[in-house]
Amino acid sequence: QAPLVESGGGSVQAGGSLRLSCVSSGDAMSGSMSGHCMGWFRQAPGKGREAVGNIDSFGDTYYVDSVKGRFAISKDVAKSTLYLEMNSLKPEDTAVYYCVADVKYCGLRDTRYNYWGQGTQVTVSS
């Protein structure tokens, strides 16, 4: 069973919105998502993975400057689901978006996250 499964990607015009979801499996991770830092990364064509933001076990969120004020991360522990609400989308937001989780680490370095989803494509056209 995959620890994290994303959905909700798609194609949208610039200025539009999308909401990504990520369902977590406690059996495939170190327990419930409530004990993990959860986050989102993205990878655009020809570029490396970059952090989007994260939410810690207390519900505190952090966003990188490029998405601050446009994107929002939230979680529903009862549904074991992490969300990424994306508004005012720009063509430069086009990327594969990955859900991540880790029981100890909560930062911006992708190599420190133990659990990854398979990714979902987001395409923003101008």
mmCIF file of C-alpha atoms in Angstrom:
data_model
loop_
_atom_site.group_PDB
_atom_site.id
_atom_site.type_symbol
_atom_site.label_atom_id
_atom_site.label_comp_id
_atom_site.label_asym_id
_atom_site.label_seq_id
_atom_site.Cartn_x
_atom_site.Cartn_y
_atom_site.Cartn_z
ATOM 1 C CA GLN A 1 0.000 0.000 0.000
ATOM 2 C CA ALA A 2 1.395 3.380 -1.032
ATOM 3 C CA PRO A 3 1.958 5.706 1.909
ATOM 4 C CA LEU A 4 0.753 8.815 0.045
ATOM 5 C CA VAL A 5 -1.544 9.127 -2.971
ATOM 6 C CA GLU A 6 -2.157 12.491 -4.638
ATOM 7 C CA SER A 7 -5.082 13.523 -6.810
ATOM 8 C CA GLY A 8 -6.645 16.673 -8.190
ATOM 9 C CA GLY A 9 -4.108 17.717 -10.775
ATOM 10 C CA GLY A 10 -5.150 18.957 -14.180
ATOM 11 C CA SER A 11 -4.995 21.788 -16.681
ATOM 12 C CA VAL A 12 -6.165 25.290 -15.908
ATOM 13 C CA GLN A 13 -5.773 28.758 -17.375
ATOM 14 C CA ALA A 14 -3.663 31.405 -15.704
ATOM 15 C CA GLY A 15 -5.539 33.007 -12.852
ATOM 16 C CA GLY A 16 -7.502 29.860 -12.158
ATOM 17 C CA SER A 17 -7.576 27.561 -9.141
ATOM 18 C CA LEU A 18 -7.010 23.911 -8.334
ATOM 19 C CA ARG A 19 -7.118 21.868 -5.141
ATOM 20 C CA LEU A 20 -4.790 18.922 -4.744
ATOM 21 C CA SER A 21 -5.482 16.152 -2.253
ATOM 22 C CA CYS A 22 -3.141 13.618 -0.700
ATOM 23 C CA VAL A 23 -4.481 10.613 1.147
ATOM 24 C CA SER A 24 -2.077 9.080 3.644
ATOM 25 C CA SER A 25 -1.889 5.514 4.872
ATOM 26 C CA GLY A 26 -0.892 5.151 8.492
ATOM 27 C CA ASP A 27 -0.112 1.489 7.906
ATOM 28 C CA ALA A 28 2.472 2.428 5.277
ATOM 29 C CA MET A 29 3.974 5.266 7.320
ATOM 30 C CA SER A 30 5.081 5.611 10.913
ATOM 31 C CA GLY A 31 1.501 5.900 12.099
ATOM 32 C CA SER A 32 -1.217 8.504 11.594
ATOM 33 C CA MET A 33 -0.546 11.693 9.652
ATOM 34 C CA SER A 34 -1.187 13.613 12.869
ATOM 35 C CA GLY A 35 2.284 12.650 14.031
ATOM 36 C CA HIS A 36 3.977 13.682 10.805
ATOM 37 C CA CYS A 37 5.082 16.855 9.156
ATOM 38 C CA MET A 38 3.308 16.922 5.789
ATOM 39 C CA GLY A 39 4.240 19.003 2.798
ATOM 40 C CA TRP A 40 4.263 19.603 -0.910
ATOM 41 C CA PHE A 41 7.118 19.730 -3.419
ATOM 42 C CA ARG A 42 6.989 20.341 -7.142
ATOM 43 C CA GLN A 43 9.195 19.661 -10.124
ATOM 44 C CA ALA A 44 8.889 21.612 -13.353
ATOM 45 C CA PRO A 45 10.156 20.194 -16.662
ATOM 46 C CA GLY A 46 13.938 20.322 -16.794
ATOM 47 C CA LYS A 47 14.267 21.622 -13.247
ATOM 48 C CA GLY A 48 14.982 20.177 -9.845
ATOM 49 C CA ARG A 49 12.423 19.590 -7.127
ATOM 50 C CA GLU A 50 11.510 22.617 -5.062
ATOM 51 C CA ALA A 51 9.579 22.975 -1.858
ATOM 52 C CA VAL A 52 6.134 24.543 -1.924
ATOM 53 C CA GLY A 53 5.343 24.467 1.786
ATOM 54 C CA ASN A 54 4.508 22.290 4.746
ATOM 55 C CA ILE A 55 2.276 21.871 7.785
ATOM 56 C CA ASP A 56 3.584 20.503 11.052
ATOM 57 C CA SER A 57 1.858 18.292 13.599
ATOM 58 C CA PHE A 58 0.539 21.395 15.389
ATOM 59 C CA GLY A 59 -1.041 22.753 12.219
ATOM 60 C CA ASP A 60 1.464 25.546 11.671
ATOM 61 C CA THR A 61 2.184 26.191 8.013
ATOM 62 C CA TYR A 62 5.134 27.497 6.031
ATOM 63 C CA TYR A 63 5.248 28.586 2.395
ATOM 64 C CA VAL A 64 8.027 29.553 0.049
ATOM 65 C CA ASP A 65 7.899 33.124 -1.181
ATOM 66 C CA SER A 66 6.853 32.229 -4.726
ATOM 67 C CA VAL A 67 3.498 30.805 -3.562
ATOM 68 C CA LYS A 68 2.878 32.816 -0.396
ATOM 69 C CA GLY A 69 -0.547 34.439 -0.485
ATOM 70 C CA ARG A 70 -1.720 32.234 -3.373
ATOM 71 C CA PHE A 71 -1.414 28.683 -2.029
ATOM 72 C CA ALA A 72 -2.766 27.236 1.216
ATOM 73 C CA ILE A 73 -1.965 23.917 2.879
ATOM 74 C CA SER A 74 -4.445 22.264 5.219
ATOM 75 C CA LYS A 75 -5.145 18.826 6.580
ATOM 76 C CA ASP A 76 -8.093 16.762 7.758
ATOM 77 C CA VAL A 77 -6.680 14.185 10.141
ATOM 78 C CA ALA A 78 -10.006 12.333 10.418
ATOM 79 C CA LYS A 79 -9.878 11.772 6.647
ATOM 80 C CA SER A 80 -6.098 11.215 6.613
ATOM 81 C CA THR A 81 -5.956 13.813 3.856
ATOM 82 C CA LEU A 82 -3.635 16.708 3.114
ATOM 83 C CA TYR A 83 -4.742 19.516 0.807
ATOM 84 C CA LEU A 84 -3.047 22.137 -1.344
ATOM 85 C CA GLU A 85 -5.379 24.911 -2.407
ATOM 86 C CA MET A 86 -3.841 26.807 -5.326
ATOM 87 C CA ASN A 87 -5.256 30.140 -6.435
ATOM 88 C CA SER A 88 -4.155 32.794 -8.931
ATOM 89 C CA LEU A 89 -2.194 30.154 -10.772
ATOM 90 C CA LYS A 90 0.595 31.206 -13.102
ATOM 91 C CA PRO A 91 2.244 29.366 -16.016
ATOM 92 C CA GLU A 92 5.379 29.049 -13.873
ATOM 93 C CA ASP A 93 3.386 26.935 -11.412
ATOM 94 C CA THR A 94 3.291 24.184 -14.054
ATOM 95 C CA ALA A 95 4.938 21.117 -12.508
ATOM 96 C CA VAL A 96 4.426 17.682 -11.078
ATOM 97 C CA TYR A 97 3.329 18.158 -7.476
ATOM 98 C CA TYR A 98 4.375 15.672 -4.819
ATOM 99 C CA CYS A 99 2.996 15.098 -1.345
ATOM 100 C CA VAL A 100 5.619 14.303 1.319
ATOM 101 C CA ALA A 101 5.665 13.277 4.946
ATOM 102 C CA ASP A 102 8.155 12.618 7.699
ATOM 103 C CA VAL A 103 7.846 11.881 11.381
ATOM 104 C CA LYS A 104 10.940 13.911 12.368
ATOM 105 C CA TYR A 105 11.810 16.445 9.667
ATOM 106 C CA CYS A 106 9.817 19.536 8.761
ATOM 107 C CA GLY A 107 11.790 21.730 6.394
ATOM 108 C CA LEU A 108 12.556 22.487 2.782
ATOM 109 C CA ARG A 109 15.080 19.773 1.922
ATOM 110 C CA ASP A 110 13.479 17.096 -0.243
ATOM 111 C CA THR A 111 16.013 14.408 0.637
ATOM 112 C CA ARG A 112 15.007 14.552 4.304
ATOM 113 C CA TYR A 113 11.415 13.417 3.742
ATOM 114 C CA ASN A 114 10.903 9.680 4.161
ATOM 115 C CA TYR A 115 7.530 9.292 2.443
ATOM 116 C CA TRP A 116 6.571 10.457 -1.057
ATOM 117 C CA GLY A 117 3.537 10.216 -3.270
ATOM 118 C CA GLN A 118 3.664 9.365 -6.964
ATOM 119 C CA GLY A 119 2.954 12.941 -8.053
ATOM 120 C CA THR A 120 0.152 14.690 -9.899
ATOM 121 C CA GLN A 121 0.568 16.954 -12.936
ATOM 122 C CA VAL A 122 -0.550 20.574 -12.831
ATOM 123 C CA THR A 123 -0.464 22.527 -16.085
ATOM 124 C CA VAL A 124 -1.219 26.244 -16.225
ATOM 125 C CA SER A 125 -1.665 27.820 -19.628
ATOM 126 C CA SER A 126 -1.334 31.522 -20.403
#
